[in-house]
Amino acid sequence: MKTLVLFAALSPGQIALSVLVILVLFSIGPLVLGSVFIRELQVGIVIKKFGARSLPPGRLVALAGEAGYQADTLAPGLHFGYFRWQYRILKTPVTIVPQGEIALVVAADGSPTPSDRILGRIVDSDNFQDARKFLVNGGEKGRQLVILTAGTYRINRALFTVISSENAQEHGMSFAQLALQRVEPDMVGIVTTLDGQPIEAGEIAGPVIPGHENFQNAQSFLDGGGRRGLQEQILLSGTWNLNPWFVQVEQVAMVQIPIGYVGVVISFVGKAHVDVSGLEFRHGDLVNVGHKGVWVSPLYPGKHPLNTRVMKVELVPTTNIVLNWASRTEAHHYDEKLSSITVRSKDGFAFNLDVAQIIHVGALDAPKVISRVGSMQNLVDHVLQPIVGNYFRNSAQDYTVLDFLSARSQRQMEAAEHIRAAIGAYDVQAIDTLIGDINPPGQLMQTQTDRKIAEEQRKTYEVQEAAQKQRQKLVRQTSLADIQQQVVGAEQGVSIAELQANAHIKQATGSAEAVRLQAHGDAEAIRATGTAKAEAYRVGVDALGAQGYTVMQLMQIVGERNVRIVPDVAVTGANGNTGMIDGLLGMMLRSQTNSHATGKS
């Protein structure tokens, strides 16, 4: 801007003269003045063709004006005094590291790297932009521990080789190695360092070193005593600037404890082993979280960021566990190696028992169980299997086969009580012991089956007999009921007959009395009638006389009784035959006349 103002104040002639001077300077400047122009995005690397002194043996970059590559570079702008006959200027582009990437550096000159390390230590050199500082401060030759993060750098390419995504393959590296290290969600990064002191004897991983910003400050890690190899510390989810020559990261899933389980942590690294289980627990030891050993506090359901390379998590079910000494296996497969228990009875028979044992391990007791036996499978194989199996083998010798068949519930109660006490010493709760199928010898079972069939047949016959007796009784009762009906009918008939007889007797008695009374009445009536008639006859005789009264009585009788005085047919004639014929005809006519009279009536 100042140049434009200056040119604006000059006359056209002055401007032309100035331009001419500038052109002359640019054309003859490098020869006469030794001028060099470095652009904004360039770095000027100076090579001195000859000098008063030569470089010391093993050195590549000059610090005191020796011939060869110079430590100091030329910044952007116009520089003088670098005559071509004495200097050669290499104009290289600046180093650009894109976002999301890193760049690695290899130093071609410097102090030798100690034999116990493989990467050059970090020294103050303004991110390798000041080569002189790097060499003066003791920078080491070879691969460097420090990395270049995203940005633009002016680096002396004569001293430093920068490996970025653009030239990664030329140096035997991949683009992924030069990208930022990203640990995905629900994952943890297992770190292995490639530099540092060897891991101490008896340890499998390097201890946690504070202050190195999750391995991003490699020099702090080494200065703090960091060890080479597998590390106890892990990387959580996020993006990290890590030197792939210094660390390797393996991503693994977080430890997930499902519902119904707890996780018992067995740590192979950590602080010194200090038992906190107490005097009562003599069969193992427990330690606090962060120490080496079995942690006293279990992990509850959820996701936990643990280093599974230096720790082991034993899942322990906190729900009831069913173990089958039989041909079937539960989904947890703890009882996969268990089979039916072969026992021998008191009477010498060998037979198989199917047994199911239900156990429970409390969440707070889980670390004790694991500390004592190592795993749930060991608990089943080395504790429960011998306890349950030997109990039934021993107890079977006190009973016959039929005792198990007939008193199975009693045998089951005895077994549950004994096993509960036995496994309780291992901090395991016995919920119940169940006897399943009992498989006695076939011959014994055939005998028992035949006996049972015979007994059942006998019971069947008895039932049938009882049914027949009941049927007979029913028939008898039915017959009696039918006869009873007749008996009742007969009894009723007898009663009716008696009642009828009594009625007849009463009727006869009444009739007799009536007859007697009637006879008595008739006699009285007759007597009265006779008396009356006698009195009337006496009066009549007195009045009419005996002959006259008699004729009157005769006439009265003829009238009352319709006595015919004249015959219906009178036969007259001297000739007897004619009289007979006339009589017959008269009789016939009389009969017809009576018939007509009857029809009309």
Coordinates of C-alpha atoms in Angstrom, one line a residue:
M1 CA 0.0 0.0 0.0
K2 CA 2.9 2.3 0.8
T3 CA 4.5 1.5 -2.5
L4 CA 1.3 2.6 -4.4
V5 CA 1.2 5.8 -2.5
L6 CA 4.9 6.4 -3.3
F7 CA 4.4 5.7 -7.0
A8 CA 1.4 8.1 -7.0
A9 CA 3.6 10.9 -5.7
L10 CA 6.1 10.4 -8.5
S11 CA 5.9 11.8 -12.0
P12 CA 5.6 9.4 -14.9
G13 CA 9.2 9.8 -15.7
Q14 CA 10.2 9.0 -12.2
I15 CA 8.0 5.9 -12.2
A16 CA 9.5 4.6 -15.4
L17 CA 13.0 5.1 -13.9
S18 CA 12.1 3.3 -10.8
V19 CA 10.7 0.3 -12.6
L20 CA 13.8 0.2 -14.7
V21 CA 16.0 0.2 -11.6
I22 CA 13.9 -2.6 -10.1
L23 CA 14.2 -4.7 -13.2
V24 CA 17.9 -4.2 -13.3
L25 CA 18.2 -5.2 -9.6
F26 CA 16.2 -8.4 -10.2
S27 CA 18.2 -9.3 -13.2
I28 CA 21.7 -8.6 -11.9
G29 CA 20.9 -8.7 -8.1
P30 CA 21.6 -12.4 -7.6
L31 CA 24.9 -12.0 -9.4
V32 CA 26.0 -8.7 -7.9
L33 CA 24.1 -8.5 -4.6
G34 CA 23.5 -12.3 -3.9
S35 CA 19.7 -11.6 -3.5
V36 CA 17.3 -14.5 -2.9
F37 CA 13.5 -14.1 -2.8
I38 CA 11.4 -16.6 -0.7
R39 CA 7.7 -16.7 -1.2
E40 CA 5.1 -17.0 1.5
L41 CA 4.6 -20.7 1.4
Q42 CA 8.2 -21.6 0.8
V43 CA 11.2 -22.4 3.0
G44 CA 14.7 -21.6 1.8
I45 CA 17.2 -24.3 2.5
V46 CA 20.8 -23.0 2.3
I47 CA 23.6 -25.2 1.0
K48 CA 27.0 -23.7 1.4
K49 CA 29.3 -25.0 -1.4
F50 CA 32.6 -24.4 0.5
G51 CA 33.8 -23.0 3.7
A52 CA 36.8 -22.5 5.9
R53 CA 36.0 -25.7 7.9
S54 CA 34.5 -29.1 7.1
L55 CA 31.7 -30.8 9.0
P56 CA 32.7 -33.1 11.8
P57 CA 32.4 -36.8 11.1
G58 CA 28.9 -38.1 11.3
R59 CA 27.3 -34.6 11.0
L60 CA 25.0 -33.6 8.1
V61 CA 23.9 -30.1 9.0
A62 CA 26.3 -27.2 9.7
L63 CA 26.0 -25.0 12.8
A64 CA 29.2 -22.9 12.4
G65 CA 29.3 -22.1 8.7
E66 CA 30.8 -25.3 7.6
A67 CA 30.2 -26.4 4.0
G68 CA 27.1 -28.3 3.4
Y69 CA 23.5 -28.0 4.5
Q70 CA 23.0 -25.1 6.9
A71 CA 20.8 -25.4 10.0
D72 CA 19.2 -22.0 9.5
T73 CA 16.6 -21.6 6.8
L74 CA 15.5 -18.5 4.9
A75 CA 12.1 -17.1 5.8
P76 CA 9.7 -15.6 3.2
G77 CA 11.1 -12.3 1.8
L78 CA 14.1 -10.9 0.0
H79 CA 17.6 -11.9 1.3
F80 CA 21.0 -10.6 0.2
G81 CA 24.5 -12.0 0.4
Y82 CA 23.8 -15.5 -0.9
F83 CA 26.0 -15.4 -4.0
R84 CA 25.5 -18.3 -6.4
W85 CA 29.2 -19.1 -6.5
Q86 CA 29.1 -19.8 -2.7
Y87 CA 25.5 -20.8 -1.9
R88 CA 22.8 -22.9 -3.4
I89 CA 19.2 -22.1 -2.2
L90 CA 16.6 -24.9 -2.3
K91 CA 13.0 -23.5 -2.2
T92 CA 10.8 -26.2 -0.6
P93 CA 7.1 -25.9 0.2
V94 CA 6.0 -25.5 3.8
T95 CA 4.7 -28.6 5.6
I96 CA 0.9 -28.7 6.0
V97 CA -0.8 -31.2 8.3
P98 CA -4.5 -31.4 7.6
Q99 CA -7.2 -31.5 10.2
G100 CA -7.8 -35.0 11.7
E101 CA -4.3 -36.1 10.8
I102 CA -0.8 -36.2 12.3
A103 CA 2.7 -36.2 10.8
L104 CA 5.8 -38.1 11.9
V105 CA 9.3 -36.8 11.8
V106 CA 12.6 -38.5 11.1
A107 CA 15.8 -36.5 12.0
A108 CA 18.8 -37.1 9.7
D109 CA 21.2 -35.6 12.2
G110 CA 21.6 -35.2 15.9
S111 CA 22.9 -37.1 18.9
P112 CA 22.7 -40.9 18.8
T113 CA 19.6 -42.4 20.3
P114 CA 20.4 -44.4 23.5
S115 CA 20.2 -48.2 23.1
D116 CA 17.4 -48.6 25.6
R117 CA 15.1 -46.4 23.5
I118 CA 14.0 -46.5 19.9
L119 CA 12.6 -42.9 19.4
G120 CA 14.4 -39.6 19.7
R121 CA 13.6 -37.7 22.8
I122 CA 11.6 -34.4 22.6
V123 CA 13.7 -31.2 22.8
D124 CA 12.7 -27.6 22.4
S125 CA 12.8 -26.8 18.7
D126 CA 9.6 -25.0 17.9
N127 CA 8.1 -28.2 16.5
F128 CA 11.2 -28.9 14.4
Q129 CA 11.0 -25.4 12.8
D130 CA 14.3 -24.3 14.5
A131 CA 16.9 -26.9 13.4
R132 CA 19.6 -25.1 15.2
K133 CA 17.8 -25.4 18.5
F134 CA 17.1 -29.0 17.8
L135 CA 20.8 -29.8 17.4
V136 CA 22.1 -27.5 20.1
N137 CA 19.5 -28.8 22.7
G138 CA 20.6 -32.4 22.1
G139 CA 18.0 -33.6 19.6
E140 CA 18.5 -37.2 18.7
K141 CA 18.9 -38.8 15.3
G142 CA 16.2 -41.0 13.8
R143 CA 12.5 -41.4 14.4
Q144 CA 11.2 -38.8 16.8
L145 CA 8.9 -39.2 19.7
V146 CA 7.0 -36.0 19.2
I147 CA 4.4 -35.7 16.4
L148 CA 3.2 -32.8 14.3
T149 CA -0.5 -32.0 14.8
A150 CA -2.8 -30.1 12.4
G151 CA -1.2 -26.9 11.2
T152 CA 1.5 -25.3 8.9
Y153 CA 5.2 -25.7 9.6
R154 CA 8.4 -24.2 8.1
I155 CA 10.8 -27.2 8.5
N156 CA 14.2 -27.7 7.2
R157 CA 13.7 -30.7 4.9
A158 CA 17.5 -31.2 4.8
L159 CA 17.4 -32.2 8.5
F160 CA 13.9 -33.5 8.9
T161 CA 11.9 -35.9 6.8
V162 CA 8.1 -35.3 7.5
I163 CA 5.9 -38.3 6.9
S164 CA 2.3 -37.3 6.2
S165 CA -0.7 -38.8 4.5
E166 CA 0.7 -37.6 1.1
N167 CA 3.9 -39.6 1.3
A168 CA 2.9 -42.3 3.8
Q169 CA 3.1 -45.2 1.4
E170 CA 6.7 -44.1 0.4
H171 CA 7.7 -44.8 3.9
G172 CA 5.9 -48.0 4.4
M173 CA 2.9 -46.6 6.4
S174 CA -0.8 -46.4 5.8
F175 CA -3.2 -43.5 5.9
A176 CA -5.0 -45.0 8.9
Q177 CA -1.8 -44.9 10.9
L178 CA -1.5 -41.1 10.4
A179 CA -5.1 -40.4 11.3
L180 CA -6.1 -39.4 14.8
Q181 CA -6.7 -42.4 17.0
R182 CA -10.4 -42.6 17.6
V183 CA -11.9 -44.9 20.3
E184 CA -15.5 -45.6 19.5
P185 CA -18.4 -45.4 22.1
D186 CA -18.9 -48.4 24.3
M187 CA -15.3 -49.4 23.5
V188 CA -12.0 -49.1 25.4
G189 CA -8.5 -48.8 23.9
I190 CA -5.9 -51.3 25.1
V191 CA -2.6 -49.6 24.9
T192 CA 0.8 -51.2 24.1
T193 CA 3.8 -48.8 24.2
L194 CA 6.8 -49.5 22.0
D195 CA 9.3 -47.5 23.9
G196 CA 10.4 -47.1 27.5
Q197 CA 12.0 -49.3 30.2
P198 CA 11.3 -53.0 30.3
I199 CA 8.4 -54.2 32.4
E200 CA 9.5 -55.2 35.9
A201 CA 9.9 -58.9 36.6
G202 CA 6.7 -60.6 37.8
E203 CA 4.5 -58.0 36.1
I204 CA 2.5 -58.4 32.9
A205 CA 1.8 -54.7 32.2
G206 CA 3.3 -51.3 32.9
P207 CA 1.9 -49.4 35.8
V208 CA -0.3 -46.3 35.5
I209 CA 1.9 -43.2 35.0
P210 CA 0.3 -39.8 35.8
G211 CA 0.7 -36.7 33.7
H212 CA 1.2 -37.9 30.1
E213 CA -2.3 -36.9 28.9
N214 CA -3.4 -40.4 27.9
F215 CA -0.1 -41.2 26.1
Q216 CA -0.3 -38.0 24.0
N217 CA 2.7 -36.5 25.8
A218 CA 5.1 -39.4 25.2
Q219 CA 8.1 -37.7 26.8
S220 CA 6.2 -37.2 30.1
F221 CA 5.4 -40.9 30.0
L222 CA 9.0 -41.9 29.6
D223 CA 10.3 -39.4 32.1
G224 CA 7.8 -40.7 34.7
G225 CA 9.2 -44.2 34.4
G226 CA 6.7 -45.6 31.9
R227 CA 7.3 -49.2 30.8
R228 CA 7.5 -50.7 27.4
G229 CA 4.7 -53.1 26.5
L230 CA 1.2 -53.7 27.6
Q231 CA -0.2 -51.0 29.8
E232 CA -2.6 -51.1 32.7
Q233 CA -4.1 -47.8 31.8
I234 CA -6.8 -47.7 29.0
L235 CA -8.1 -45.1 26.6
L236 CA -11.8 -44.2 26.9
S237 CA -14.0 -43.1 24.1
G238 CA -12.7 -40.1 22.2
T239 CA -10.1 -38.9 19.7
W240 CA -6.4 -38.8 20.6
N241 CA -3.1 -37.5 19.1
L242 CA -0.9 -40.5 19.4
N243 CA 2.4 -41.4 17.8
P244 CA 2.0 -44.8 16.1
W245 CA 5.7 -45.4 16.5
F246 CA 5.2 -45.0 20.3
V247 CA 1.8 -46.7 21.0
Q248 CA -0.5 -49.2 19.5
V249 CA -4.1 -49.2 20.4
E250 CA -6.5 -52.2 20.3
Q251 CA -10.2 -51.5 20.7
V252 CA -12.3 -53.9 22.7
A253 CA -15.8 -53.8 24.0
M254 CA -16.5 -52.6 27.5
V255 CA -17.3 -55.4 30.0
Q256 CA -21.0 -55.8 30.1
I257 CA -22.6 -57.3 33.2
P258 CA -26.1 -58.5 32.4
I259 CA -29.1 -58.3 34.7
G260 CA -29.2 -61.2 37.1
Y261 CA -25.4 -61.4 37.4
V262 CA -22.5 -59.7 39.1
G263 CA -18.9 -59.5 37.9
V264 CA -16.1 -60.5 40.2
V265 CA -12.8 -58.8 39.1
I266 CA -9.6 -60.8 39.2
S267 CA -6.8 -58.2 38.6
F268 CA -3.3 -59.4 37.6
V269 CA -1.9 -55.9 38.0
G270 CA -2.3 -53.0 40.4
K271 CA -1.1 -52.0 43.8
A272 CA 0.5 -54.4 46.3
H273 CA -1.7 -57.3 47.4
V274 CA -3.3 -56.5 50.8
D275 CA -5.9 -59.0 52.1
V276 CA -9.1 -57.4 53.4
S277 CA -11.2 -60.5 53.8
G278 CA -10.9 -60.7 57.5
L279 CA -9.8 -63.5 59.9
E280 CA -13.1 -65.5 59.5
F281 CA -12.5 -66.1 55.8
R282 CA -9.6 -68.5 55.7
H283 CA -10.0 -70.1 52.3
G284 CA -9.0 -67.2 50.1
D285 CA -8.2 -63.5 50.1
L286 CA -9.9 -60.3 48.9
V287 CA -8.4 -56.9 48.0
N288 CA -9.7 -53.5 47.6
V289 CA -10.4 -52.1 44.1
G290 CA -7.2 -51.1 42.3
H291 CA -5.0 -53.8 44.0
K292 CA -3.8 -57.0 42.6
G293 CA -6.1 -60.0 43.4
V294 CA -9.8 -60.6 43.7
W295 CA -11.6 -57.3 44.3
V296 CA -13.9 -57.4 47.3
S297 CA -16.5 -55.3 45.6
P298 CA -18.3 -56.9 42.7
L299 CA -19.4 -55.2 39.5
Y300 CA -23.1 -54.7 39.2
P301 CA -25.2 -54.9 36.0
G302 CA -24.1 -52.4 33.4
K303 CA -21.1 -51.5 31.2
H304 CA -17.6 -51.1 32.8
P305 CA -14.4 -49.8 31.1
L306 CA -11.9 -52.5 32.1
N307 CA -8.7 -53.6 30.7
T308 CA -9.5 -57.2 29.9
R309 CA -5.8 -57.9 29.0
V310 CA -4.8 -57.5 32.6
M311 CA -8.0 -58.3 34.4
K312 CA -10.4 -61.2 34.3
V313 CA -14.1 -60.8 35.1
E314 CA -15.9 -63.9 36.3
L315 CA -19.7 -63.7 35.9
V316 CA -21.6 -65.0 38.8
P317 CA -25.4 -65.5 38.5
T318 CA -27.3 -64.0 41.4
T319 CA -30.6 -65.8 40.4
N320 CA -31.3 -69.3 41.4
I321 CA -29.2 -71.9 39.5
V322 CA -30.6 -75.3 38.7
L323 CA -28.0 -78.1 38.3
N324 CA -29.1 -81.4 36.9
W325 CA -27.5 -84.8 37.6
A326 CA -29.3 -86.2 34.6
S327 CA -29.2 -86.4 30.8
R328 CA -30.6 -82.8 30.4
T329 CA -28.6 -79.6 30.6
E330 CA -29.6 -76.1 31.6
A331 CA -28.9 -73.1 29.4
H332 CA -26.0 -72.0 31.6
H333 CA -24.2 -75.3 30.8
Y334 CA -22.6 -75.4 34.3
D335 CA -24.1 -79.0 34.6
E336 CA -23.0 -80.1 31.1
K337 CA -20.5 -82.6 32.6
L338 CA -22.9 -83.9 35.3
S339 CA -24.8 -87.2 34.8
S340 CA -27.2 -89.5 36.7
I341 CA -25.8 -90.7 40.0
T342 CA -25.2 -94.5 40.2
V343 CA -25.7 -95.8 43.8
R344 CA -25.9 -99.3 45.4
S345 CA -28.8 -100.0 47.8
K346 CA -28.8 -101.9 51.1
D347 CA -30.1 -105.0 49.4
G348 CA -27.3 -105.0 46.8
F349 CA -29.0 -103.5 43.8
A350 CA -27.3 -100.8 41.7
F351 CA -29.5 -98.2 40.3
N352 CA -29.4 -94.6 38.9
L353 CA -30.8 -91.5 40.5
D354 CA -31.7 -88.3 38.6
V355 CA -31.1 -85.3 41.0
A356 CA -31.7 -81.6 40.6
Q357 CA -29.9 -79.2 43.0
I358 CA -31.0 -75.5 43.2
I359 CA -28.4 -73.1 44.6
H360 CA -28.0 -69.4 45.0
V361 CA -25.0 -67.2 45.3
G362 CA -25.5 -63.7 46.9
A363 CA -24.0 -60.6 45.2
L364 CA -21.8 -59.8 48.2
D365 CA -20.8 -63.5 48.6
A366 CA -19.7 -63.8 45.0
P367 CA -16.1 -62.5 45.5
K368 CA -15.7 -65.0 48.4
V369 CA -16.9 -67.9 46.2
I370 CA -14.6 -66.9 43.3
S371 CA -11.6 -66.3 45.6
R372 CA -12.1 -69.8 47.0
V373 CA -12.8 -71.9 43.9
G374 CA -11.8 -69.6 41.0
S375 CA -14.9 -69.8 38.9
M376 CA -18.5 -71.0 38.9
Q377 CA -17.6 -74.0 36.8
N378 CA -15.0 -75.0 39.4
L379 CA -17.7 -74.6 42.1
V380 CA -19.9 -77.1 40.2
D381 CA -17.1 -79.5 39.2
H382 CA -15.0 -79.4 42.4
V383 CA -17.5 -78.7 45.2
L384 CA -21.1 -79.5 44.3
Q385 CA -20.5 -82.6 42.2
P386 CA -18.6 -84.5 44.9
I387 CA -20.9 -83.3 47.7
V388 CA -24.1 -84.3 46.1
G389 CA -22.8 -87.4 44.4
N390 CA -21.1 -88.8 47.5
Y391 CA -24.1 -88.1 49.7
F392 CA -26.5 -90.2 47.7
R393 CA -23.9 -93.0 47.3
N394 CA -23.4 -93.1 51.0
S395 CA -27.0 -92.7 52.0
A396 CA -28.3 -95.3 49.5
Q397 CA -26.4 -98.0 51.4
D398 CA -28.8 -97.6 54.4
Y399 CA -32.0 -98.2 52.4
T400 CA -33.4 -100.7 50.0
V401 CA -34.5 -99.8 46.5
L402 CA -38.1 -100.0 47.6
D403 CA -37.3 -97.5 50.3
F404 CA -36.4 -95.0 47.7
L405 CA -39.4 -95.8 45.6
S406 CA -41.9 -95.8 48.5
A407 CA -40.3 -93.1 50.7
R408 CA -38.9 -90.8 48.1
S409 CA -40.1 -87.6 49.7
Q410 CA -38.4 -88.6 53.0
R411 CA -35.1 -89.4 51.2
Q412 CA -35.4 -86.0 49.5
M413 CA -35.9 -84.1 52.7
E414 CA -32.8 -85.8 54.3
A415 CA -30.7 -85.0 51.3
A416 CA -31.7 -81.4 51.2
E417 CA -30.9 -80.9 54.9
H418 CA -27.4 -82.5 54.5
I419 CA -26.4 -80.7 51.3
R420 CA -27.6 -77.4 52.6
A421 CA -25.2 -77.6 55.6
A422 CA -22.4 -79.0 53.4
I423 CA -22.3 -76.3 50.7
G424 CA -23.2 -73.5 53.2
A425 CA -19.5 -73.6 54.2
Y426 CA -18.6 -72.4 50.7
D427 CA -20.9 -69.3 51.0
V428 CA -23.4 -70.9 48.7
Q429 CA -27.1 -71.2 49.6
A430 CA -28.8 -74.5 48.9
I431 CA -32.4 -73.7 48.0
D432 CA -33.7 -77.2 47.4
T433 CA -32.6 -80.7 46.5
L434 CA -35.0 -82.7 44.3
I435 CA -34.9 -86.4 43.4
G436 CA -36.1 -87.0 39.9
D437 CA -36.3 -90.3 38.1
I438 CA -35.3 -93.5 40.0
N439 CA -34.1 -96.2 37.7
P440 CA -34.0 -99.5 39.6
P441 CA -32.9 -102.8 38.1
G442 CA -35.3 -104.1 35.4
Q443 CA -35.8 -107.6 37.0
L444 CA -36.8 -106.0 40.3
M445 CA -39.1 -103.7 38.6
Q446 CA -40.6 -106.5 36.6
T447 CA -41.2 -108.4 39.9
Q448 CA -42.7 -105.4 41.5
T449 CA -44.7 -104.7 38.4
D450 CA -46.1 -108.2 38.3
R451 CA -46.9 -108.0 42.0
K452 CA -48.5 -104.6 41.6
I453 CA -50.5 -105.9 38.6
A454 CA -51.6 -108.9 40.7
E455 CA -52.5 -106.7 43.6
E456 CA -54.4 -104.4 41.3
Q457 CA -56.2 -107.3 39.7
R458 CA -57.1 -108.6 43.2
K459 CA -58.4 -105.1 44.0
T460 CA -60.3 -105.2 40.7
Y461 CA -61.8 -108.5 41.5
E462 CA -62.7 -107.3 45.0
V463 CA -64.3 -104.3 43.5
Q464 CA -66.1 -106.4 41.0
E465 CA -67.2 -108.8 43.7
A466 CA -68.4 -105.9 45.8
A467 CA -70.1 -104.6 42.7
Q468 CA -71.9 -107.9 42.2
K469 CA -72.9 -108.1 45.8
Q470 CA -74.2 -104.6 45.5
R471 CA -75.9 -105.6 42.3
Q472 CA -77.5 -108.6 44.0
K473 CA -78.5 -106.4 46.9
L474 CA -80.0 -104.0 44.5
V475 CA -81.9 -106.7 42.7
R476 CA -83.1 -108.1 46.0
Q477 CA -84.1 -104.7 47.1
T478 CA -85.7 -104.1 43.7
S479 CA -87.6 -107.4 44.0
L480 CA -88.5 -106.6 47.6
A481 CA -89.7 -103.2 46.4
D482 CA -91.8 -104.8 43.8
I483 CA -93.2 -107.5 46.2
Q484 CA -93.6 -104.8 48.8
Q485 CA -95.9 -103.0 46.4
Q486 CA -97.9 -106.2 46.0
V487 CA -97.8 -106.7 49.8
V488 CA -98.9 -103.2 50.3
G489 CA -101.6 -103.8 47.7
A490 CA -102.6 -107.1 49.5
E491 CA -102.5 -105.4 52.8
Q492 CA -104.6 -102.6 51.5
G493 CA -106.9 -105.2 49.9
V494 CA -107.1 -107.0 53.3
S495 CA -107.8 -103.7 55.0
I496 CA -110.4 -102.9 52.3
A497 CA -111.9 -106.3 52.6
E498 CA -112.0 -106.0 56.4
L499 CA -113.5 -102.6 56.0
Q500 CA -115.9 -104.0 53.4
A501 CA -116.7 -106.9 55.6
N502 CA -117.2 -104.6 58.5
A503 CA -119.3 -102.5 56.2
H504 CA -121.3 -105.5 55.2
I505 CA -121.6 -106.6 58.7
K506 CA -122.7 -103.2 59.7
Q507 CA -125.0 -103.1 56.6
A508 CA -126.3 -106.6 57.4
T509 CA -126.8 -105.7 61.1
G510 CA -128.5 -102.6 59.9
S511 CA -130.6 -104.5 57.4
A512 CA -131.4 -107.1 60.0
E513 CA -132.4 -104.4 62.4
A514 CA -134.3 -102.8 59.7
V515 CA -136.0 -106.1 58.8
R516 CA -136.6 -106.7 62.4
L517 CA -138.0 -103.3 62.9
Q518 CA -139.9 -103.6 59.6
A519 CA -141.2 -107.0 60.5
H520 CA -142.1 -105.6 63.9
G521 CA -143.7 -102.6 62.1
D522 CA -145.3 -104.8 59.5
A523 CA -146.6 -107.1 62.2
E524 CA -147.9 -104.1 64.0
A525 CA -149.3 -102.8 60.8
I526 CA -150.8 -106.1 59.9
R527 CA -152.1 -106.4 63.4
A528 CA -153.5 -103.0 63.2
T529 CA -154.8 -103.6 59.7
G530 CA -156.3 -106.8 60.8
T531 CA -157.8 -105.1 63.8
A532 CA -159.0 -102.4 61.6
K533 CA -160.4 -104.9 59.0
A534 CA -161.9 -106.9 61.7
E535 CA -163.4 -103.8 63.2
A536 CA -164.6 -102.8 59.7
Y537 CA -165.9 -106.2 58.9
R538 CA -167.7 -106.3 62.2
V539 CA -169.1 -102.8 61.5
G540 CA -170.0 -103.9 57.9
V541 CA -171.6 -107.0 59.0
D542 CA -173.5 -105.1 61.6
A543 CA -174.5 -102.7 58.9
L544 CA -175.2 -104.9 55.8
G545 CA -175.4 -108.2 57.3
A546 CA -173.0 -111.0 56.7
Q547 CA -174.2 -111.9 53.2
G548 CA -174.5 -108.4 51.9
Y549 CA -171.2 -107.4 53.3
T550 CA -169.5 -110.4 51.7
V551 CA -171.0 -109.7 48.2
M552 CA -169.7 -106.1 48.5
Q553 CA -166.2 -107.3 49.4
L554 CA -166.2 -109.7 46.4
M555 CA -167.2 -107.0 44.0
Q556 CA -164.5 -104.7 45.4
I557 CA -161.9 -107.4 44.8
V558 CA -163.1 -108.0 41.2
G559 CA -162.8 -104.3 40.6
E560 CA -159.4 -103.7 42.2
R561 CA -157.8 -106.8 40.5
N562 CA -159.4 -106.5 37.1
V563 CA -160.9 -110.0 37.3
R564 CA -162.5 -110.8 34.0
I565 CA -166.0 -112.1 34.4
V566 CA -166.7 -112.3 30.6
P567 CA -164.0 -114.3 28.4
D568 CA -162.0 -112.6 25.7
V569 CA -163.1 -115.3 23.1
A570 CA -166.3 -117.1 23.3
V571 CA -166.8 -120.3 21.3
T572 CA -170.3 -121.3 20.4
G573 CA -171.6 -123.9 18.1
A574 CA -172.8 -127.4 18.1
N575 CA -170.0 -128.6 15.9
G576 CA -167.0 -129.0 18.0
N577 CA -164.5 -128.5 15.1
T578 CA -166.0 -125.3 14.0
G579 CA -166.0 -124.0 17.6
M580 CA -162.3 -124.8 17.8
I581 CA -161.5 -122.9 14.6
D582 CA -163.6 -120.0 15.7
G583 CA -161.7 -120.0 19.0
L584 CA -158.3 -120.0 17.3
L585 CA -159.2 -117.2 15.0
G586 CA -160.5 -115.2 17.9
M587 CA -157.2 -115.7 19.7
M588 CA -155.2 -114.6 16.6
L589 CA -157.2 -111.4 16.2
R590 CA -156.9 -110.7 19.9
S591 CA -153.1 -111.1 19.6
Q592 CA -152.8 -108.7 16.6
T593 CA -154.9 -106.2 18.3
N594 CA -152.7 -106.3 21.4
S595 CA -149.6 -105.9 19.1
H596 CA -151.0 -102.8 17.5
A597 CA -151.9 -101.4 20.8
T598 CA -148.4 -102.0 22.1
G599 CA -146.6 -100.4 19.0
K600 CA -148.7 -97.3 19.3
S601 CA -148.1 -97.1 22.9

